[in-house]
Amino acid sequence: MQKAISQAVIKRLPRYYRYLGELMDEGIERISSSELSQRMKVTASQIRQDLNNFGGFGHQGYGYHVPTLYNEIGNLLGVNDHHNMIIIGAGNLGRALANYENFSKRGTSIIGVFDNDPSVIGSVTGKHQIKDIKGVEAFVKEHGVDIAAICIPKSAAGEVAKNLAGLGVRAFWNFSHMDLELPEEYIVENVHLSESLMQISYMIQDQDKKREKDK
Amino acid sequence: MQKAISQAVIKRLPRYYRYLGELMDEGIERISSSELSQRMKVTASQIRQDLNNFGGFGHQGYGYHVPTLYNEIGNLLGVNDHHNMIIIGAGNLGRALANYENFSKRGTSIIGVFDNDPSVIGSVTGKHQIKDIKGVEAFVKEHGVDIAAICIPKSAAGEVAKNLAGLGVRAFWNFSHMDLELPEEYIVENVHLSESLMQISYMIQDQDKKREKDK
């Protein structure tokens, strides 16, 4: 029986996967939780706790077997499954995503890039010829799409997402500056860039306050 | 005396700010925590708790005064301060950031976009003419730069960030596929896109497992 895994642990898994991938590239076969802890700058006890959620792949005194742990976490992350993704919006951000080579290594193939701008439709970005958004319904029905990356302004994002959800797209990677209103069973992962930037300005201000106080 | 605010609350602040901005746009002056709760799909008690961290801007029975709360949270987020940002790397992602209009409304001005590719240097993206990375040191010294957005491959990101840190850049918005190794006093906000996508593939797989079990 697998117990429910906390959202916080799940959020940390891709980072473990990245570090283990680097260890693989370096040809390292075994690593102790304390060595991994130094590399990742988290405590060794956090690492042990996190990995224990998955039955723990470590053996007392021997550390972790890197390739096993890498594969197991990859499986948990669905890296060895195959998911199709389309990108809605071929502005700079949509193009940036369309040209990421890392995604396919992690199990997600970009199978279409769509826009509504006639001056953009038909042009090529990376390996993709940009398609007319009018054809997205037929495309989704024909190819089956798991994930849609929403890279359009918020004025259009909500409606487009709703339509795609109705066509069977189950997961949304949302870059628009709004929260998508979709029934609970849909998977939504938000990347709100201006909110990420605001964290930085908060931290700058917070640092200034502390420095002022320490004077 | 202001008490220390948890990282979790700080992460939620920009979202409050966004919703309050929308209420302002709609001309709504007052809102109760339960109405705000419905809009934002978080519990009213969470809202009250979060905002109590800042002395609480609500009055029992009257709800929150939207413009006051909006401004106060904006102040906390440093929106009314002014920060200069440069973008390192004028690929699609760097260009996407360079063309975001929202950032300046939130207190951050993009004052330079840099690349090392001769075929790109001198060309224009949005309001910015792309500058030669060789000139970045002189530029930072002349203009003062608070934030650098790192939009280059991981092979170069670490060194560039270290150099900029040495020149007085205090905050890094890191889009490269690695963790920047900088002394603790530097502010680093990571946006790891492929890790964000892996969350989605995890959730798809998790949903599949649950559905399989429920059959």
mmCIF file of N, CA and C in Angstrom, chain B residues 41-123:
data_model
loop_
_atom_site.group_PDB
_atom_site.id
_atom_site.type_symbol
_atom_site.label_atom_id
_atom_site.label_comp_id
_atom_site.label_asym_id
_atom_site.label_seq_id
_atom_site.Cartn_x
_atom_site.Cartn_y
_atom_site.Cartn_z
ATOM 1 N N LYS B 41 -10.922 30.900 -4.154
ATOM 2 C CA LYS B 41 -10.951 29.466 -3.848
ATOM 3 C C LYS B 41 -9.915 29.073 -2.794
ATOM 4 N N VAL B 42 -9.845 29.890 -1.758
ATOM 5 C CA VAL B 42 -9.146 29.478 -0.540
ATOM 6 C C VAL B 42 -10.120 29.741 0.600
ATOM 7 N N THR B 43 -9.896 29.158 1.769
ATOM 8 C CA THR B 43 -10.854 29.342 2.855
ATOM 9 C C THR B 43 -10.768 30.756 3.411
ATOM 10 N N ALA B 44 -11.904 31.224 3.925
ATOM 11 C CA ALA B 44 -11.953 32.565 4.518
ATOM 12 C C ALA B 44 -11.010 32.642 5.713
ATOM 13 N N SER B 45 -10.870 31.552 6.426
ATOM 14 C CA SER B 45 -9.999 31.597 7.607
ATOM 15 C C SER B 45 -8.531 31.716 7.189
ATOM 16 N N GLN B 46 -8.198 31.076 6.073
ATOM 17 C CA GLN B 46 -6.829 31.235 5.541
ATOM 18 C C GLN B 46 -6.575 32.710 5.187
ATOM 19 N N ILE B 47 -7.542 33.330 4.534
ATOM 20 C CA ILE B 47 -7.401 34.740 4.155
ATOM 21 C C ILE B 47 -7.199 35.604 5.403
ATOM 22 N N ARG B 48 -8.054 35.377 6.407
ATOM 23 C CA ARG B 48 -7.935 36.188 7.623
ATOM 24 C C ARG B 48 -6.579 35.985 8.288
ATOM 25 N N GLN B 49 -6.179 34.724 8.347
ATOM 26 C CA GLN B 49 -4.875 34.423 8.954
ATOM 27 C C GLN B 49 -3.727 35.085 8.196
ATOM 28 N N ASP B 50 -3.756 34.940 6.878
ATOM 29 C CA ASP B 50 -2.679 35.501 6.054
ATOM 30 C C ASP B 50 -2.587 37.009 6.266
ATOM 31 N N LEU B 51 -3.731 37.672 6.180
ATOM 32 C CA LEU B 51 -3.703 39.136 6.218
ATOM 33 C C LEU B 51 -3.443 39.646 7.635
ATOM 34 N N ASN B 52 -3.744 38.813 8.627
ATOM 35 C CA ASN B 52 -3.422 39.189 10.005
ATOM 36 C C ASN B 52 -1.921 39.315 10.236
ATOM 37 N N ASN B 53 -1.144 38.634 9.422
ATOM 38 C CA ASN B 53 0.306 38.753 9.507
ATOM 39 C C ASN B 53 0.780 40.187 9.349
ATOM 40 N N PHE B 54 -0.022 40.953 8.663
ATOM 41 C CA PHE B 54 0.384 42.335 8.382
ATOM 42 C C PHE B 54 -0.445 43.303 9.189
ATOM 43 N N GLY B 55 -0.871 42.861 10.351
ATOM 44 C CA GLY B 55 -1.671 43.720 11.204
ATOM 45 C C GLY B 55 -3.153 43.602 10.875
ATOM 46 N N GLY B 56 -3.470 42.922 9.778
ATOM 47 C CA GLY B 56 -4.884 42.723 9.408
ATOM 48 C C GLY B 56 -5.486 44.032 8.947
ATOM 49 N N PHE B 57 -5.979 44.073 7.750
ATOM 50 C CA PHE B 57 -6.549 45.334 7.260
ATOM 51 C C PHE B 57 -8.071 45.302 7.283
ATOM 52 N N GLY B 58 -8.636 44.262 7.908
ATOM 53 C CA GLY B 58 -10.087 44.122 7.888
ATOM 54 C C GLY B 58 -10.719 44.615 9.180
ATOM 55 N N HIS B 59 -11.994 44.920 9.111
ATOM 56 C CA HIS B 59 -12.729 45.307 10.306
ATOM 57 C C HIS B 59 -13.944 44.413 10.392
ATOM 58 N N GLN B 60 -14.097 43.779 11.540
ATOM 59 C CA GLN B 60 -15.210 42.867 11.781
ATOM 60 C C GLN B 60 -16.522 43.463 11.264
ATOM 61 N N GLY B 61 -17.176 42.732 10.389
ATOM 62 C CA GLY B 61 -18.497 43.167 9.914
ATOM 63 C C GLY B 61 -18.439 44.110 8.727
ATOM 64 N N TYR B 62 -17.282 44.685 8.443
ATOM 65 C CA TYR B 62 -17.190 45.625 7.327
ATOM 66 C C TYR B 62 -16.376 45.061 6.162
ATOM 67 N N GLY B 63 -15.633 44.023 6.441
ATOM 68 C CA GLY B 63 -14.787 43.458 5.395
ATOM 69 C C GLY B 63 -13.551 44.304 5.164
ATOM 70 N N TYR B 64 -12.937 44.075 4.030
ATOM 71 C CA TYR B 64 -11.684 44.764 3.708
ATOM 72 C C TYR B 64 -11.951 45.934 2.781
ATOM 73 N N HIS B 65 -11.228 47.008 2.994
ATOM 74 C CA HIS B 65 -11.270 48.138 2.082
ATOM 75 C C HIS B 65 -10.276 47.844 0.961
ATOM 76 N N VAL B 66 -10.815 47.586 -0.224
ATOM 77 C CA VAL B 66 -10.001 47.047 -1.314
ATOM 78 C C VAL B 66 -8.798 47.938 -1.672
ATOM 79 N N PRO B 67 -9.012 49.248 -1.911
ATOM 80 C CA PRO B 67 -7.850 50.061 -2.314
ATOM 81 C C PRO B 67 -6.751 50.101 -1.240
ATOM 82 N N THR B 68 -7.161 50.147 0.027
ATOM 83 C CA THR B 68 -6.164 50.166 1.104
ATOM 84 C C THR B 68 -5.358 48.876 1.115
ATOM 85 N N LEU B 69 -6.092 47.769 1.074
ATOM 86 C CA LEU B 69 -5.434 46.462 1.132
ATOM 87 C C LEU B 69 -4.518 46.274 -0.084
ATOM 88 N N TYR B 70 -5.011 46.696 -1.242
ATOM 89 C CA TYR B 70 -4.224 46.597 -2.485
ATOM 90 C C TYR B 70 -2.914 47.380 -2.343
ATOM 91 N N ASN B 71 -3.029 48.593 -1.851
ATOM 92 C CA ASN B 71 -1.818 49.417 -1.705
ATOM 93 C C ASN B 71 -0.864 48.868 -0.654
ATOM 94 N N GLU B 72 -1.436 48.395 0.453
ATOM 95 C CA GLU B 72 -0.583 47.882 1.525
ATOM 96 C C GLU B 72 0.181 46.645 1.049
ATOM 97 N N ILE B 73 -0.528 45.754 0.377
ATOM 98 C CA ILE B 73 0.155 44.547 -0.115
ATOM 99 C C ILE B 73 1.162 44.926 -1.190
ATOM 100 N N GLY B 74 0.791 45.887 -2.028
ATOM 101 C CA GLY B 74 1.733 46.384 -3.035
ATOM 102 C C GLY B 74 3.005 46.914 -2.384
ATOM 103 N N ASN B 75 2.848 47.665 -1.291
ATOM 104 C CA ASN B 75 4.021 48.168 -0.565
ATOM 105 C C ASN B 75 4.875 47.031 -0.035
ATOM 106 N N LEU B 76 4.193 46.039 0.564
ATOM 107 C CA LEU B 76 4.920 44.889 1.097
ATOM 108 C C LEU B 76 5.706 44.183 0.015
ATOM 109 N N LEU B 77 5.126 44.145 -1.177
ATOM 110 C CA LEU B 77 5.762 43.443 -2.302
ATOM 111 C C LEU B 77 6.781 44.311 -3.020
ATOM 112 N N GLY B 78 6.956 45.530 -2.548
ATOM 113 C CA GLY B 78 7.954 46.388 -3.173
ATOM 114 C C GLY B 78 7.537 46.927 -4.530
ATOM 115 N N VAL B 79 6.238 46.899 -4.802
ATOM 116 C CA VAL B 79 5.736 47.361 -6.097
ATOM 117 C C VAL B 79 5.966 48.858 -6.277
ATOM 118 N N ASN B 80 5.976 49.559 -5.170
ATOM 119 C CA ASN B 80 6.159 51.002 -5.251
ATOM 120 C C ASN B 80 7.623 51.426 -5.109
ATOM 121 N N ASP B 81 8.476 50.434 -4.897
ATOM 122 C CA ASP B 81 9.910 50.710 -4.997
ATOM 123 C C ASP B 81 10.250 50.676 -6.475
ATOM 124 N N HIS B 82 11.474 50.929 -6.766
ATOM 125 C CA HIS B 82 11.854 50.820 -8.169
ATOM 126 C C HIS B 82 13.102 49.960 -8.284
ATOM 127 N N HIS B 83 13.002 48.894 -9.076
ATOM 128 C CA HIS B 83 14.158 48.025 -9.280
ATOM 129 C C HIS B 83 14.502 47.924 -10.760
ATOM 130 N N ASN B 84 15.793 47.939 -11.022
ATOM 131 C CA ASN B 84 16.282 47.748 -12.389
ATOM 132 C C ASN B 84 16.623 46.289 -12.639
ATOM 133 N N MET B 85 16.220 45.812 -13.800
ATOM 134 C CA MET B 85 16.528 44.422 -14.147
ATOM 135 C C MET B 85 17.202 44.367 -15.517
ATOM 136 N N ILE B 86 18.172 43.477 -15.651
ATOM 137 C CA ILE B 86 18.701 43.157 -16.981
ATOM 138 C C ILE B 86 18.374 41.698 -17.310
ATOM 139 N N ILE B 87 18.322 41.411 -18.586
ATOM 140 C CA ILE B 87 18.048 40.048 -19.045
ATOM 141 C C ILE B 87 19.292 39.519 -19.741
ATOM 142 N N ILE B 88 19.769 38.382 -19.279
ATOM 143 C CA ILE B 88 20.950 37.768 -19.887
ATOM 144 C C ILE B 88 20.477 36.615 -20.763
ATOM 145 N N GLY B 89 20.661 36.786 -22.067
ATOM 146 C CA GLY B 89 20.197 35.759 -23.007
ATOM 147 C C GLY B 89 18.971 36.234 -23.756
ATOM 148 N N ALA B 90 19.105 36.440 -25.059
ATOM 149 C CA ALA B 90 17.985 36.957 -25.856
ATOM 150 C C ALA B 90 17.415 35.877 -26.769
ATOM 151 N N GLY B 91 17.342 34.675 -26.251
ATOM 152 C CA GLY B 91 16.588 33.615 -26.935
ATOM 153 C C GLY B 91 15.101 33.881 -26.757
ATOM 154 N N ASN B 92 14.292 32.904 -27.116
ATOM 155 C CA ASN B 92 12.850 33.120 -27.027
ATOM 156 C C ASN B 92 12.394 33.472 -25.616
ATOM 157 N N LEU B 93 12.986 32.809 -24.635
ATOM 158 C CA LEU B 93 12.557 33.075 -23.273
ATOM 159 C C LEU B 93 12.966 34.478 -22.838
ATOM 160 N N GLY B 94 14.208 34.846 -23.098
ATOM 161 C CA GLY B 94 14.666 36.202 -22.764
ATOM 162 C C GLY B 94 13.805 37.255 -23.447
ATOM 163 N N ARG B 95 13.455 36.993 -24.710
ATOM 164 C CA ARG B 95 12.595 37.937 -25.431
ATOM 165 C C ARG B 95 11.197 38.000 -24.831
ATOM 166 N N ALA B 96 10.695 36.847 -24.427
ATOM 167 C CA ALA B 96 9.374 36.828 -23.798
ATOM 168 C C ALA B 96 9.373 37.733 -22.569
ATOM 169 N N LEU B 97 10.406 37.599 -21.735
ATOM 170 C CA LEU B 97 10.491 38.437 -20.534
ATOM 171 C C LEU B 97 10.631 39.907 -20.920
ATOM 172 N N ALA B 98 11.473 40.173 -21.940
ATOM 173 C CA ALA B 98 11.733 41.557 -22.350
ATOM 174 C C ALA B 98 10.457 42.247 -22.821
ATOM 175 N N ASN B 99 9.486 41.455 -23.261
ATOM 176 C CA ASN B 99 8.261 42.038 -23.814
ATOM 177 C C ASN B 99 7.064 42.038 -22.871
ATOM 178 N N TYR B 100 7.258 41.546 -21.654
ATOM 179 C CA TYR B 100 6.189 41.590 -20.660
ATOM 180 C C TYR B 100 5.950 43.028 -20.232
ATOM 181 N N GLU B 101 4.746 43.486 -20.371
ATOM 182 C CA GLU B 101 4.483 44.864 -19.940
ATOM 183 C C GLU B 101 4.111 44.963 -18.470
ATOM 184 N N ASN B 102 3.689 43.815 -17.926
ATOM 185 C CA ASN B 102 3.254 43.805 -16.535
ATOM 186 C C ASN B 102 4.345 44.140 -15.539
ATOM 187 N N PHE B 103 5.587 43.818 -15.875
ATOM 188 C CA PHE B 103 6.650 43.944 -14.885
ATOM 189 C C PHE B 103 6.827 45.396 -14.434
ATOM 190 N N SER B 104 6.797 46.307 -15.389
ATOM 191 C CA SER B 104 7.045 47.702 -15.012
ATOM 192 C C SER B 104 5.920 48.241 -14.138
ATOM 193 N N LYS B 105 4.695 47.763 -14.372
ATOM 194 C CA LYS B 105 3.576 48.166 -13.494
ATOM 195 C C LYS B 105 3.822 47.691 -12.076
ATOM 196 N N ARG B 106 4.658 46.674 -11.915
ATOM 197 C CA ARG B 106 4.913 46.117 -10.588
ATOM 198 C C ARG B 106 6.287 46.533 -10.054
ATOM 199 N N GLY B 107 6.814 47.604 -10.612
ATOM 200 C CA GLY B 107 7.990 48.219 -10.006
ATOM 201 C C GLY B 107 9.333 47.800 -10.566
ATOM 202 N N THR B 108 9.343 46.921 -11.551
ATOM 203 C CA THR B 108 10.622 46.475 -12.091
ATOM 204 C C THR B 108 10.773 46.918 -13.554
ATOM 205 N N SER B 109 11.820 47.689 -13.817
ATOM 206 C CA SER B 109 12.079 48.126 -15.191
ATOM 207 C C SER B 109 13.180 47.283 -15.804
ATOM 208 N N ILE B 110 12.938 46.847 -17.023
ATOM 209 C CA ILE B 110 13.983 46.147 -17.770
ATOM 210 C C ILE B 110 14.825 47.209 -18.463
ATOM 211 N N ILE B 111 16.105 47.274 -18.101
ATOM 212 C CA ILE B 111 16.928 48.353 -18.661
ATOM 213 C C ILE B 111 17.975 47.842 -19.651
ATOM 214 N N GLY B 112 18.068 46.540 -19.831
ATOM 215 C CA GLY B 112 19.022 46.036 -20.820
ATOM 216 C C GLY B 112 18.820 44.553 -21.092
ATOM 217 N N VAL B 113 19.043 44.165 -22.343
ATOM 218 C CA VAL B 113 18.953 42.757 -22.740
ATOM 219 C C VAL B 113 20.279 42.401 -23.416
ATOM 220 N N PHE B 114 20.921 41.342 -22.944
ATOM 221 C CA PHE B 114 22.285 41.019 -23.401
ATOM 222 C C PHE B 114 22.351 39.619 -24.010
ATOM 223 N N ASP B 115 23.219 39.489 -25.015
ATOM 224 C CA ASP B 115 23.471 38.170 -25.592
ATOM 225 C C ASP B 115 24.916 38.121 -26.082
ATOM 226 N N ASN B 116 25.406 36.908 -26.359
ATOM 227 C CA ASN B 116 26.776 36.790 -26.871
ATOM 228 C C ASN B 116 26.810 36.384 -28.348
ATOM 229 N N ASP B 117 25.629 36.253 -28.959
ATOM 230 C CA ASP B 117 25.553 35.783 -30.345
ATOM 231 C C ASP B 117 25.601 36.979 -31.306
ATOM 232 N N PRO B 118 26.682 37.070 -32.119
ATOM 233 C CA PRO B 118 26.848 38.227 -33.014
ATOM 234 C C PRO B 118 25.655 38.418 -33.961
ATOM 235 N N SER B 119 24.970 37.330 -34.297
ATOM 236 C CA SER B 119 23.854 37.453 -35.238
ATOM 237 C C SER B 119 22.617 38.055 -34.567
ATOM 238 N N VAL B 120 22.661 38.170 -33.260
ATOM 239 C CA VAL B 120 21.515 38.664 -32.489
ATOM 240 C C VAL B 120 21.795 40.066 -31.938
ATOM 241 N N ILE B 121 23.060 40.319 -31.596
ATOM 242 C CA ILE B 121 23.442 41.602 -31.006
ATOM 243 C C ILE B 121 23.109 42.738 -31.972
ATOM 244 N N GLY B 122 22.464 43.770 -31.462
ATOM 245 C CA GLY B 122 22.097 44.907 -32.295
ATOM 246 C C GLY B 122 20.671 44.833 -32.814
ATOM 247 N N SER B 123 20.084 43.634 -32.845
ATOM 248 C CA SER B 123 18.692 43.527 -33.297
ATOM 249 C C SER B 123 17.758 43.965 -32.164
#
